[in-house]
């Protein structure tokens, strides 16, 4: 509902940091529905939770980095099946 940061990968997929819904979604090129890729489990401090994410970035291996502004930390989700981890606080 409230996009704060975006990232577009080389495939043209759009990643959106949504501060109001405390999540990051991915809109794959050609799809009409976004996919939850980080957060989305309510606002909080847990490893699967975000609080007002303002930025998102992917590295060349597909790991998702999120500026979790409300929790003053940077989170990393190495791949779609792994748990997130805090990399900077």
Short mmCIF file of N, CA, C and O in Angstrom, two decimals:
data_model
loop_
_atom_site.label_atom_id
_atom_site.label_comp_id
_atom_site.label_asym_id
_atom_site.label_seq_id
_atom_site.Cartn_x
_atom_site.Cartn_y
_atom_site.Cartn_z
N UNK A 1 0.79 -1.20 0.00
CA UNK A 1 0.00 0.00 0.00
C UNK A 1 0.84 1.27 0.00
O UNK A 1 0.41 2.30 -0.48
N UNK A 2 2.05 1.21 0.61
CA UNK A 2 2.89 2.40 0.70
C UNK A 2 4.32 2.04 0.28
O UNK A 2 5.16 1.75 1.11
N UNK A 3 4.60 2.07 -1.01
CA UNK A 3 5.95 1.72 -1.46
C UNK A 3 6.96 2.79 -1.04
O UNK A 3 6.70 3.99 -1.14
N UNK A 4 8.10 2.33 -0.53
CA UNK A 4 9.13 3.26 -0.08
C UNK A 4 10.44 3.06 -0.83
O UNK A 4 11.24 3.97 -0.92
N UNK A 5 10.67 1.87 -1.33
CA UNK A 5 11.89 1.58 -2.06
C UNK A 5 11.63 0.50 -3.09
O UNK A 5 10.80 -0.38 -2.87
N UNK A 6 12.33 0.58 -4.21
CA UNK A 6 12.17 -0.43 -5.25
C UNK A 6 13.53 -0.89 -5.76
O UNK A 6 14.53 -0.19 -5.61
N UNK A 7 13.54 -2.07 -6.35
CA UNK A 7 14.73 -2.61 -7.01
C UNK A 7 14.24 -3.43 -8.20
O UNK A 7 13.29 -4.20 -8.07
N UNK A 8 14.88 -3.26 -9.34
CA UNK A 8 14.55 -4.04 -10.54
C UNK A 8 15.77 -4.87 -10.88
O UNK A 8 16.87 -4.33 -11.07
N UNK A 9 15.59 -6.21 -10.95
CA UNK A 9 16.73 -7.06 -11.29
C UNK A 9 16.90 -7.16 -12.81
O UNK A 9 16.13 -6.58 -13.57
N UNK A 10 17.91 -7.90 -13.25
CA UNK A 10 18.22 -7.97 -14.68
C UNK A 10 17.13 -8.68 -15.48
O UNK A 10 17.02 -8.49 -16.68
N UNK A 11 16.30 -9.48 -14.81
CA UNK A 11 15.18 -10.15 -15.48
C UNK A 11 13.97 -9.23 -15.63
O UNK A 11 12.98 -9.60 -16.25
N UNK A 12 14.01 -8.06 -15.02
CA UNK A 12 12.90 -7.12 -15.08
C UNK A 12 11.89 -7.30 -13.97
O UNK A 12 10.82 -6.68 -13.99
N UNK A 13 12.20 -8.12 -12.96
CA UNK A 13 11.31 -8.30 -11.82
C UNK A 13 11.43 -7.09 -10.90
O UNK A 13 12.53 -6.60 -10.64
N UNK A 14 10.30 -6.62 -10.40
CA UNK A 14 10.24 -5.43 -9.55
C UNK A 14 10.05 -5.84 -8.09
O UNK A 14 9.08 -6.52 -7.76
N UNK A 15 10.97 -5.43 -7.23
CA UNK A 15 10.88 -5.69 -5.80
C UNK A 15 10.48 -4.39 -5.12
O UNK A 15 11.07 -3.34 -5.38
N UNK A 16 9.49 -4.46 -4.23
CA UNK A 16 8.95 -3.26 -3.59
C UNK A 16 8.97 -3.41 -2.07
O UNK A 16 8.41 -4.37 -1.53
N UNK A 17 9.61 -2.46 -1.39
CA UNK A 17 9.55 -2.37 0.07
C UNK A 17 8.30 -1.58 0.43
O UNK A 17 8.14 -0.44 0.04
N UNK A 18 7.39 -2.22 1.15
CA UNK A 18 6.08 -1.65 1.50
C UNK A 18 6.08 -1.30 2.99
O UNK A 18 5.99 -2.20 3.83
N UNK A 19 6.19 0.00 3.32
CA UNK A 19 6.33 0.38 4.73
C UNK A 19 5.05 0.20 5.55
O UNK A 19 5.11 -0.07 6.73
N UNK A 20 3.90 0.33 4.93
CA UNK A 20 2.66 0.21 5.69
C UNK A 20 2.33 -1.25 6.02
O UNK A 20 1.79 -1.53 7.08
N UNK A 21 2.68 -2.16 5.13
CA UNK A 21 2.38 -3.58 5.35
C UNK A 21 3.59 -4.37 5.85
O UNK A 21 3.50 -5.59 5.99
N UNK A 22 4.70 -3.68 6.11
CA UNK A 22 5.89 -4.31 6.71
C UNK A 22 6.32 -5.56 5.94
O UNK A 22 6.51 -6.63 6.51
N UNK A 23 6.51 -5.37 4.62
CA UNK A 23 6.86 -6.51 3.78
C UNK A 23 7.59 -6.05 2.52
O UNK A 23 7.62 -4.87 2.19
N UNK A 24 8.16 -7.03 1.83
CA UNK A 24 8.74 -6.82 0.51
C UNK A 24 8.06 -7.80 -0.42
O UNK A 24 7.95 -8.99 -0.12
N UNK A 25 7.58 -7.29 -1.55
CA UNK A 25 6.95 -8.14 -2.54
C UNK A 25 7.74 -8.09 -3.84
O UNK A 25 8.46 -7.13 -4.11
N UNK A 26 7.58 -9.14 -4.63
CA UNK A 26 8.22 -9.21 -5.94
C UNK A 26 7.13 -9.35 -6.99
O UNK A 26 6.26 -10.21 -6.89
N UNK A 27 7.19 -8.47 -7.98
CA UNK A 27 6.27 -8.51 -9.10
C UNK A 27 7.07 -8.97 -10.31
O UNK A 27 7.84 -8.21 -10.88
N UNK A 28 6.95 -10.25 -10.63
CA UNK A 28 7.71 -10.82 -11.74
C UNK A 28 7.18 -10.28 -13.06
O UNK A 28 5.98 -10.05 -13.21
N UNK A 29 8.08 -10.07 -13.98
CA UNK A 29 7.73 -9.53 -15.28
C UNK A 29 6.62 -10.36 -15.91
O UNK A 29 6.72 -11.58 -16.03
N UNK A 30 5.51 -9.71 -16.24
CA UNK A 30 4.38 -10.38 -16.87
C UNK A 30 3.31 -10.88 -15.91
O UNK A 30 2.21 -11.21 -16.33
N UNK A 31 3.61 -10.96 -14.60
CA UNK A 31 2.62 -11.41 -13.63
C UNK A 31 1.74 -10.25 -13.18
O UNK A 31 2.17 -9.11 -13.16
N UNK A 32 0.51 -10.56 -12.80
CA UNK A 32 -0.40 -9.52 -12.32
C UNK A 32 -0.58 -9.58 -10.80
O UNK A 32 -1.30 -8.78 -10.23
N UNK A 33 0.08 -10.55 -10.15
CA UNK A 33 0.00 -10.71 -8.71
C UNK A 33 1.42 -10.72 -8.15
O UNK A 33 2.30 -11.39 -8.68
N UNK A 34 1.63 -9.97 -7.07
CA UNK A 34 2.93 -9.95 -6.42
C UNK A 34 3.12 -11.13 -5.50
O UNK A 34 2.16 -11.75 -5.04
N UNK A 35 4.38 -11.43 -5.22
CA UNK A 35 4.75 -12.56 -4.36
C UNK A 35 5.47 -12.02 -3.13
O UNK A 35 6.38 -11.20 -3.24
N UNK A 36 5.06 -12.46 -1.95
CA UNK A 36 5.72 -12.07 -0.72
C UNK A 36 7.11 -12.70 -0.67
O UNK A 36 7.24 -13.92 -0.81
N UNK A 37 8.15 -11.88 -0.48
CA UNK A 37 9.51 -12.41 -0.42
C UNK A 37 10.22 -12.12 0.89
O UNK A 37 11.24 -12.73 1.20
N UNK A 38 9.71 -11.18 1.70
CA UNK A 38 10.30 -10.88 3.01
C UNK A 38 9.26 -10.19 3.87
O UNK A 38 8.44 -9.41 3.38
N UNK A 39 9.31 -10.46 5.18
CA UNK A 39 8.35 -9.84 6.10
C UNK A 39 6.96 -10.38 5.87
O UNK A 39 6.77 -11.54 5.51
N UNK A 40 5.96 -9.53 6.12
CA UNK A 40 4.57 -9.92 5.91
C UNK A 40 3.98 -10.75 7.03
O UNK A 40 2.90 -11.32 6.87
N UNK A 41 4.67 -10.83 8.16
CA UNK A 41 4.18 -11.60 9.30
C UNK A 41 3.86 -10.69 10.47
O UNK A 41 4.11 -11.02 11.62
N UNK A 42 3.33 -9.51 10.13
CA UNK A 42 3.03 -8.52 11.16
C UNK A 42 4.28 -7.73 11.51
O UNK A 42 5.40 -8.19 11.34
N UNK A 43 4.07 -6.53 11.97
CA UNK A 43 5.19 -5.67 12.38
C UNK A 43 5.84 -6.24 13.62
O UNK A 43 5.16 -6.67 14.55
N UNK A 44 7.17 -6.28 13.64
CA UNK A 44 7.84 -6.81 14.82
C UNK A 44 9.33 -6.91 14.63
O UNK A 44 9.88 -6.49 13.61
N UNK A 45 9.99 -7.51 15.63
CA UNK A 45 11.45 -7.62 15.65
C UNK A 45 11.94 -9.03 15.34
O UNK A 45 13.15 -9.27 15.33
N UNK A 46 11.04 -9.97 15.10
CA UNK A 46 11.44 -11.34 14.78
C UNK A 46 12.17 -11.41 13.45
O UNK A 46 12.10 -10.49 12.62
N UNK A 47 12.89 -12.50 13.20
CA UNK A 47 13.66 -12.65 11.97
C UNK A 47 12.78 -12.71 10.73
O UNK A 47 13.24 -12.43 9.63
N UNK A 48 11.52 -13.06 10.88
CA UNK A 48 10.59 -13.10 9.75
C UNK A 48 9.67 -11.89 9.72
O UNK A 48 8.68 -11.87 8.99
N UNK A 49 9.99 -10.89 10.52
CA UNK A 49 9.17 -9.68 10.60
C UNK A 49 10.00 -8.45 10.22
O UNK A 49 11.22 -8.44 10.38
N UNK A 50 9.30 -7.44 9.72
CA UNK A 50 9.91 -6.16 9.40
C UNK A 50 9.10 -5.05 10.06
O UNK A 50 7.95 -5.29 10.46
N UNK A 51 9.69 -3.87 10.12
CA UNK A 51 8.99 -2.70 10.65
C UNK A 51 9.37 -1.50 9.78
O UNK A 51 10.48 -1.00 9.88
N UNK A 52 8.46 -1.10 8.92
CA UNK A 52 8.65 0.04 8.02
C UNK A 52 9.89 -0.08 7.13
O UNK A 52 10.78 0.77 7.16
N UNK A 53 9.96 -1.15 6.32
CA UNK A 53 11.11 -1.27 5.43
C UNK A 53 11.13 -0.16 4.39
O UNK A 53 10.12 0.13 3.77
N UNK A 54 12.28 0.47 4.24
CA UNK A 54 12.39 1.61 3.31
C UNK A 54 13.25 1.33 2.09
O UNK A 54 13.29 2.14 1.18
N UNK A 55 13.98 0.25 2.05
CA UNK A 55 14.84 -0.03 0.92
C UNK A 55 14.99 -1.51 0.70
O UNK A 55 14.88 -2.31 1.64
N UNK A 56 15.24 -1.88 -0.55
CA UNK A 56 15.45 -3.28 -0.90
C UNK A 56 16.50 -3.36 -2.00
O UNK A 56 16.55 -2.50 -2.88
N UNK A 57 17.35 -4.38 -1.94
CA UNK A 57 18.41 -4.58 -2.92
C UNK A 57 18.69 -6.07 -3.03
O UNK A 57 18.60 -6.79 -2.02
N UNK A 58 19.00 -6.56 -4.22
CA UNK A 58 19.38 -7.95 -4.44
C UNK A 58 20.80 -8.01 -4.93
O UNK A 58 21.21 -7.20 -5.76
N UNK A 59 21.56 -9.02 -4.47
CA UNK A 59 22.90 -9.19 -5.01
C UNK A 59 22.85 -10.14 -6.20
O UNK A 59 21.77 -10.62 -6.59
N UNK A 60 23.99 -10.43 -6.78
CA UNK A 60 24.02 -11.26 -8.00
C UNK A 60 23.63 -12.71 -7.75
O UNK A 60 23.37 -13.45 -8.70
N UNK A 61 23.56 -13.13 -6.50
CA UNK A 61 23.15 -14.49 -6.16
C UNK A 61 21.67 -14.58 -5.80
O UNK A 61 21.17 -15.65 -5.46
N UNK A 62 20.97 -13.44 -5.82
CA UNK A 62 19.55 -13.41 -5.51
C UNK A 62 19.21 -13.20 -4.05
O UNK A 62 18.04 -13.25 -3.67
N UNK A 63 20.22 -12.96 -3.21
CA UNK A 63 19.95 -12.67 -1.80
C UNK A 63 19.28 -11.30 -1.71
O UNK A 63 19.66 -10.36 -2.39
N UNK A 64 18.25 -11.21 -0.87
CA UNK A 64 17.48 -9.98 -0.70
C UNK A 64 17.94 -9.27 0.56
O UNK A 64 17.94 -9.85 1.65
N UNK A 65 18.34 -8.01 0.42
CA UNK A 65 18.74 -7.17 1.55
C UNK A 65 17.66 -6.11 1.75
O UNK A 65 17.22 -5.49 0.79
N UNK A 66 17.24 -5.93 3.00
CA UNK A 66 16.16 -4.99 3.32
C UNK A 66 16.61 -4.01 4.40
O UNK A 66 17.13 -4.43 5.44
N UNK A 67 16.41 -2.73 4.13
CA UNK A 67 16.62 -1.71 5.16
C UNK A 67 15.38 -1.69 6.03
O UNK A 67 14.35 -1.12 5.67
N UNK A 68 15.46 -2.36 7.16
CA UNK A 68 14.34 -2.50 8.10
C UNK A 68 14.38 -1.30 9.05
O UNK A 68 14.84 -1.39 10.19
N UNK A 69 13.92 -0.17 8.56
CA UNK A 69 14.09 1.11 9.22
C UNK A 69 13.51 1.16 10.64
O UNK A 69 14.15 1.67 11.56
N UNK A 70 12.31 0.65 10.82
CA UNK A 70 11.68 0.70 12.13
C UNK A 70 12.41 -0.09 13.19
O UNK A 70 12.26 0.17 14.39
N UNK A 71 13.22 -1.08 12.78
CA UNK A 71 14.00 -1.88 13.71
C UNK A 71 15.48 -1.52 13.70
O UNK A 71 16.28 -2.19 14.36
N UNK A 72 15.84 -0.48 12.94
CA UNK A 72 17.24 -0.03 12.87
C UNK A 72 18.20 -1.16 12.53
O UNK A 72 19.20 -1.37 13.22
N UNK A 73 17.89 -1.90 11.46
CA UNK A 73 18.74 -3.02 11.08
C UNK A 73 18.67 -3.28 9.58
O UNK A 73 17.75 -2.81 8.91
N UNK A 74 19.63 -4.01 9.08
CA UNK A 74 19.62 -4.50 7.71
C UNK A 74 19.43 -6.00 7.79
O UNK A 74 20.17 -6.70 8.49
N UNK A 75 18.43 -6.48 7.08
CA UNK A 75 18.13 -7.91 7.05
C UNK A 75 18.55 -8.50 5.72
O UNK A 75 18.52 -7.82 4.69
N UNK A 76 18.92 -9.77 5.73
CA UNK A 76 19.27 -10.48 4.50
C UNK A 76 18.52 -11.80 4.48
O UNK A 76 18.50 -12.54 5.46
N UNK A 77 17.91 -12.08 3.34
CA UNK A 77 17.28 -13.38 3.11
C UNK A 77 18.06 -14.01 1.96
O UNK A 77 17.89 -13.61 0.80
N UNK A 78 18.97 -14.95 2.25
CA UNK A 78 19.87 -15.48 1.23
C UNK A 78 19.18 -16.10 0.01
O UNK A 78 19.67 -15.98 -1.09
N UNK A 79 18.05 -16.76 0.22
CA UNK A 79 17.28 -17.30 -0.91
C UNK A 79 15.84 -17.49 -0.50
O UNK A 79 15.49 -17.29 0.66
N UNK A 80 15.01 -17.91 -1.42
CA UNK A 80 13.57 -17.95 -1.15
C UNK A 80 13.17 -18.98 -0.11
O UNK A 80 12.10 -18.89 0.46
N UNK A 81 14.00 -19.98 0.16
CA UNK A 81 13.63 -21.00 1.12
C UNK A 81 14.31 -20.84 2.47
O UNK A 81 14.02 -21.56 3.40
N UNK A 82 15.23 -19.89 2.59
CA UNK A 82 15.98 -19.73 3.83
C UNK A 82 15.32 -18.72 4.76
O UNK A 82 14.50 -17.91 4.36
N UNK A 83 15.73 -18.79 6.02
CA UNK A 83 15.30 -17.80 6.99
C UNK A 83 16.12 -16.53 6.81
O UNK A 83 17.27 -16.57 6.38
N UNK A 84 15.52 -15.41 7.19
CA UNK A 84 16.23 -14.14 7.14
C UNK A 84 17.23 -14.08 8.29
O UNK A 84 17.08 -14.77 9.31
N UNK A 85 18.25 -13.25 8.11
CA UNK A 85 19.23 -13.04 9.17
C UNK A 85 19.56 -11.56 9.24
O UNK A 85 19.51 -10.85 8.24
N UNK A 86 19.89 -11.09 10.43
CA UNK A 86 20.28 -9.70 10.60
C UNK A 86 21.75 -9.58 10.25
O UNK A 86 22.58 -10.35 10.75
N UNK A 87 22.11 -8.63 9.40
CA UNK A 87 23.51 -8.45 9.03
C UNK A 87 24.12 -7.18 9.59
O UNK A 87 25.33 -7.10 9.75
N UNK A 88 23.31 -6.18 9.90
CA UNK A 88 23.79 -4.94 10.52
C UNK A 88 22.73 -4.44 11.49
O UNK A 88 21.54 -4.46 11.18
N UNK A 89 23.17 -3.97 12.62
CA UNK A 89 22.25 -3.35 13.59
C UNK A 89 22.85 -2.07 14.06
O UNK A 89 23.98 -1.92 14.31
#
